[in-house]
Amino acid sequence: MKKLLIIAIAGLLFASCEKDEKEKTESDIIVKEYGEDYTLDLMKTGRNNPDTLYLDVNDDGCFDVMATLYHSSNPEPWKSFYPADSNVFIALGNMHEGLFYGDEICESTRWENDFFTWLENGYNDEVYVAVKFDTDTSVNYGWILPCVNQKPQEYQTMSIVKTAYCKTNGKTIFAGQEE
């Protein structure tokens, strides 16, 4: 009977330690991957009608960001990201270019509450859009990874590849960080 009791206690201790390890390794970043349904296409909406996607970056069931693609007077269509909520801010990056992989997303990032318009500037690298959620009790950061498919001037698509949101209040993250 003593052996059975010792084995049962040892089993419980092992299960408890295994659970603690899983909790320690669980990421505090929510990463969402998107598919074909999250593609904006100017050919479908026409030259002067923007196509819009609504994103729930922090996975709370409410839309946080609107992504639009529309033709402008510039040679290339404008790719714009708008906060869909008053506590959401969008990072402009340098000269309205967005952020690149590994760029820091924190309080000192240049935040805007109205909109972020990003024009292609000849970059071939992935460009990220930073997102800040600022409430009375917390500040959390995230990012959006759009993909622009270059077509002739009048035809271009933009899809949303991934988003990420850090659940830890005030924690600095980096563009492209998933863990």
mmCIF file of C-alpha atoms in Angstrom:
data_model
loop_
_atom_site.group_PDB
_atom_site.id
_atom_site.type_symbol
_atom_site.label_atom_id
_atom_site.label_comp_id
_atom_site.label_asym_id
_atom_site.label_seq_id
_atom_site.Cartn_x
_atom_site.Cartn_y
_atom_site.Cartn_z
ATOM 1 C CA MET A 1 0.000 0.000 0.000
ATOM 2 C CA LYS A 2 2.875 2.372 0.836
ATOM 3 C CA LYS A 3 4.440 1.725 -2.585
ATOM 4 C CA LEU A 4 1.167 2.545 -4.342
ATOM 5 C CA LEU A 5 0.811 5.770 -2.353
ATOM 6 C CA ILE A 6 4.417 6.783 -3.120
ATOM 7 C CA ILE A 7 3.892 6.071 -6.833
ATOM 8 C CA ALA A 8 0.680 8.141 -6.847
ATOM 9 C CA ILE A 9 2.383 11.091 -5.111
ATOM 10 C CA ALA A 10 5.362 10.888 -7.473
ATOM 11 C CA GLY A 11 2.970 10.871 -10.444
ATOM 12 C CA LEU A 12 1.162 13.958 -9.156
ATOM 13 C CA LEU A 13 4.450 15.795 -8.587
ATOM 14 C CA PHE A 14 5.635 14.916 -12.109
ATOM 15 C CA ALA A 15 2.351 16.109 -13.650
ATOM 16 C CA SER A 16 2.544 19.339 -11.632
ATOM 17 C CA CYS A 17 6.127 20.019 -12.758
ATOM 18 C CA GLU A 18 5.199 19.307 -16.386
ATOM 19 C CA LYS A 19 2.310 21.795 -16.168
ATOM 20 C CA ASP A 20 4.628 24.458 -14.691
ATOM 21 C CA GLU A 21 7.085 23.944 -17.579
ATOM 22 C CA LYS A 22 4.297 24.395 -20.152
ATOM 23 C CA GLU A 23 3.149 27.601 -18.453
ATOM 24 C CA LYS A 24 6.717 28.937 -18.454
ATOM 25 C CA THR A 25 7.199 28.250 -22.169
ATOM 26 C CA GLU A 26 3.787 29.537 -23.324
ATOM 27 C CA SER A 27 4.274 32.699 -25.337
ATOM 28 C CA ASP A 28 2.753 35.962 -24.184
ATOM 29 C CA ILE A 29 2.264 36.959 -27.838
ATOM 30 C CA ILE A 30 -0.883 36.116 -29.798
ATOM 31 C CA VAL A 31 0.031 35.537 -33.461
ATOM 32 C CA LYS A 32 -2.716 35.273 -36.060
ATOM 33 C CA GLU A 33 -2.130 34.158 -39.647
ATOM 34 C CA TYR A 34 -4.504 35.225 -42.412
ATOM 35 C CA GLY A 35 -5.457 33.694 -45.739
ATOM 36 C CA GLU A 36 -6.926 34.701 -49.080
ATOM 37 C CA ASP A 37 -9.999 36.251 -47.427
ATOM 38 C CA TYR A 38 -7.749 39.052 -46.177
ATOM 39 C CA THR A 39 -6.733 40.440 -49.570
ATOM 40 C CA LEU A 40 -7.577 43.904 -50.903
ATOM 41 C CA ASP A 41 -7.856 44.218 -54.674
ATOM 42 C CA LEU A 42 -8.306 47.506 -56.574
ATOM 43 C CA MET A 43 -9.591 45.691 -59.659
ATOM 44 C CA LYS A 44 -12.612 44.469 -57.695
ATOM 45 C CA THR A 45 -13.575 47.855 -56.255
ATOM 46 C CA GLY A 46 -12.609 50.261 -59.020
ATOM 47 C CA ARG A 47 -10.233 53.162 -59.210
ATOM 48 C CA ASN A 48 -11.928 55.516 -56.738
ATOM 49 C CA ASN A 49 -13.522 53.058 -54.316
ATOM 50 C CA PRO A 50 -11.349 51.832 -51.456
ATOM 51 C CA ASP A 51 -11.359 48.180 -50.485
ATOM 52 C CA THR A 52 -11.298 47.680 -46.685
ATOM 53 C CA LEU A 53 -10.377 44.886 -44.268
ATOM 54 C CA TYR A 54 -11.180 44.912 -40.553
ATOM 55 C CA LEU A 55 -8.630 43.350 -38.189
ATOM 56 C CA ASP A 56 -8.932 42.132 -34.600
ATOM 57 C CA VAL A 57 -5.255 42.251 -33.614
ATOM 58 C CA ASN A 58 -5.688 41.623 -29.868
ATOM 59 C CA ASP A 59 -8.188 38.778 -30.422
ATOM 60 C CA ASP A 60 -10.916 40.247 -28.175
ATOM 61 C CA GLY A 61 -13.735 39.935 -30.716
ATOM 62 C CA CYS A 62 -13.734 43.657 -31.646
ATOM 63 C CA PHE A 63 -12.152 45.298 -34.674
ATOM 64 C CA ASP A 64 -9.022 47.303 -33.835
ATOM 65 C CA VAL A 65 -7.646 48.364 -37.226
ATOM 66 C CA MET A 66 -9.050 49.039 -40.702
ATOM 67 C CA ALA A 67 -6.725 48.390 -43.637
ATOM 68 C CA THR A 68 -7.570 50.056 -46.952
ATOM 69 C CA LEU A 69 -6.171 50.087 -50.455
ATOM 70 C CA TYR A 70 -7.234 52.871 -52.808
ATOM 71 C CA HIS A 71 -6.007 54.719 -55.836
ATOM 72 C CA SER A 72 -4.567 58.175 -55.321
ATOM 73 C CA SER A 73 -3.037 60.903 -57.428
ATOM 74 C CA ASN A 74 0.359 59.251 -56.852
ATOM 75 C CA PRO A 75 1.572 56.598 -59.287
ATOM 76 C CA GLU A 76 0.917 53.845 -56.755
ATOM 77 C CA PRO A 77 -2.209 53.083 -54.714
ATOM 78 C CA TRP A 78 -2.189 54.116 -51.071
ATOM 79 C CA LYS A 79 -2.033 51.441 -48.412
ATOM 80 C CA SER A 80 -3.648 52.901 -45.280
ATOM 81 C CA PHE A 81 -4.227 51.643 -41.750
ATOM 82 C CA TYR A 82 -6.753 53.384 -39.487
ATOM 83 C CA PRO A 83 -7.520 52.792 -35.811
ATOM 84 C CA ALA A 84 -11.041 51.376 -35.489
ATOM 85 C CA ASP A 85 -11.164 52.250 -31.782
ATOM 86 C CA SER A 86 -10.176 55.387 -29.842
ATOM 87 C CA ASN A 87 -7.676 53.460 -27.673
ATOM 88 C CA VAL A 88 -5.757 52.140 -30.717
ATOM 89 C CA PHE A 89 -2.759 53.956 -32.181
ATOM 90 C CA ILE A 90 -0.787 53.240 -35.354
ATOM 91 C CA ALA A 91 2.981 53.758 -35.698
ATOM 92 C CA LEU A 92 4.249 55.827 -38.569
ATOM 93 C CA GLY A 93 7.839 54.659 -38.546
ATOM 94 C CA ASN A 94 10.366 56.756 -40.453
ATOM 95 C CA MET A 95 8.924 59.085 -43.058
ATOM 96 C CA HIS A 96 5.650 57.139 -43.269
ATOM 97 C CA GLU A 97 7.477 54.025 -44.481
ATOM 98 C CA GLY A 98 6.481 51.597 -41.768
ATOM 99 C CA LEU A 99 8.828 49.483 -39.672
ATOM 100 C CA PHE A 100 11.222 46.736 -40.664
ATOM 101 C CA TYR A 101 11.860 43.351 -39.069
ATOM 102 C CA GLY A 102 13.452 43.804 -35.650
ATOM 103 C CA ASP A 103 12.493 47.468 -35.196
ATOM 104 C CA GLU A 104 11.496 48.209 -31.605
ATOM 105 C CA ILE A 105 7.814 48.817 -30.816
ATOM 106 C CA CYS A 106 7.481 50.726 -27.537
ATOM 107 C CA GLU A 107 6.306 53.993 -25.986
ATOM 108 C CA SER A 108 8.945 56.037 -27.855
ATOM 109 C CA THR A 109 7.672 54.825 -31.248
ATOM 110 C CA ARG A 110 5.954 57.645 -33.163
ATOM 111 C CA TRP A 111 2.233 56.950 -32.567
ATOM 112 C CA GLU A 112 -0.760 58.468 -34.349
ATOM 113 C CA ASN A 113 -4.442 58.141 -33.520
ATOM 114 C CA ASP A 114 -5.952 59.171 -36.837
ATOM 115 C CA PHE A 115 -4.315 57.157 -39.631
ATOM 116 C CA PHE A 116 -1.139 55.773 -41.115
ATOM 117 C CA THR A 117 -0.696 55.906 -44.883
ATOM 118 C CA TRP A 118 2.093 53.885 -46.327
ATOM 119 C CA LEU A 119 3.315 54.291 -49.886
ATOM 120 C CA GLU A 120 5.742 51.886 -51.507
ATOM 121 C CA ASN A 121 9.145 53.489 -51.583
ATOM 122 C CA GLY A 122 11.008 50.862 -53.556
ATOM 123 C CA TYR A 123 11.612 48.543 -50.607
ATOM 124 C CA ASN A 124 11.657 44.821 -51.210
ATOM 125 C CA ASP A 125 11.796 43.943 -47.511
ATOM 126 C CA GLU A 126 8.780 43.140 -45.404
ATOM 127 C CA VAL A 127 7.288 46.285 -43.916
ATOM 128 C CA TYR A 128 5.406 46.148 -40.596
ATOM 129 C CA VAL A 129 2.755 48.411 -39.128
ATOM 130 C CA ALA A 130 2.984 48.838 -35.343
ATOM 131 C CA VAL A 131 -0.152 48.984 -33.197
ATOM 132 C CA LYS A 132 -0.545 50.265 -29.625
ATOM 133 C CA PHE A 133 -3.524 49.606 -27.361
ATOM 134 C CA ASP A 134 -3.697 52.300 -24.683
ATOM 135 C CA THR A 135 -6.375 52.124 -21.986
ATOM 136 C CA ASP A 136 -6.631 53.599 -18.492
ATOM 137 C CA THR A 137 -5.103 50.457 -17.003
ATOM 138 C CA SER A 138 -2.685 49.102 -19.624
ATOM 139 C CA VAL A 139 -0.564 49.681 -22.703
ATOM 140 C CA ASN A 140 0.037 46.767 -25.050
ATOM 141 C CA TYR A 141 1.854 46.563 -28.371
ATOM 142 C CA GLY A 142 1.457 44.569 -31.551
ATOM 143 C CA TRP A 143 2.217 44.561 -35.257
ATOM 144 C CA ILE A 144 0.621 43.878 -38.634
ATOM 145 C CA LEU A 145 2.483 42.327 -41.575
ATOM 146 C CA PRO A 146 0.902 43.309 -44.905
ATOM 147 C CA CYS A 147 2.104 42.005 -48.261
ATOM 148 C CA VAL A 148 1.836 44.184 -51.335
ATOM 149 C CA ASN A 149 1.750 42.389 -54.651
ATOM 150 C CA GLN A 150 3.183 44.754 -57.213
ATOM 151 C CA LYS A 151 1.250 44.862 -60.454
ATOM 152 C CA PRO A 152 1.109 47.468 -63.217
ATOM 153 C CA GLN A 153 0.226 50.928 -61.858
ATOM 154 C CA GLU A 154 -3.531 50.551 -61.942
ATOM 155 C CA TYR A 155 -3.635 47.006 -60.549
ATOM 156 C CA GLN A 156 -2.269 46.115 -57.163
ATOM 157 C CA THR A 157 -3.311 43.922 -54.263
ATOM 158 C CA MET A 158 -2.468 44.011 -50.582
ATOM 159 C CA SER A 159 -3.023 41.094 -48.253
ATOM 160 C CA ILE A 160 -2.627 40.765 -44.509
ATOM 161 C CA VAL A 161 -0.157 37.977 -43.750
ATOM 162 C CA LYS A 162 0.036 38.034 -39.924
ATOM 163 C CA THR A 163 -0.700 40.081 -36.855
ATOM 164 C CA ALA A 164 0.780 39.809 -33.375
ATOM 165 C CA TYR A 165 -0.287 41.187 -29.989
ATOM 166 C CA CYS A 166 1.718 41.080 -26.749
ATOM 167 C CA LYS A 167 -0.491 40.255 -23.752
ATOM 168 C CA THR A 168 2.062 41.573 -21.227
ATOM 169 C CA ASN A 169 1.254 45.168 -20.274
ATOM 170 C CA GLY A 170 3.930 47.692 -21.220
ATOM 171 C CA LYS A 171 6.317 45.113 -22.671
ATOM 172 C CA THR A 172 8.420 46.304 -25.603
ATOM 173 C CA ILE A 173 8.259 44.009 -28.617
ATOM 174 C CA PHE A 174 9.932 43.991 -32.017
ATOM 175 C CA ALA A 175 8.472 43.994 -35.511
ATOM 176 C CA GLY A 176 8.147 40.361 -36.549
ATOM 177 C CA GLN A 177 8.541 38.974 -32.999
ATOM 178 C CA GLU A 178 6.369 35.916 -32.422
ATOM 179 C CA GLU A 179 7.607 34.617 -29.037
#
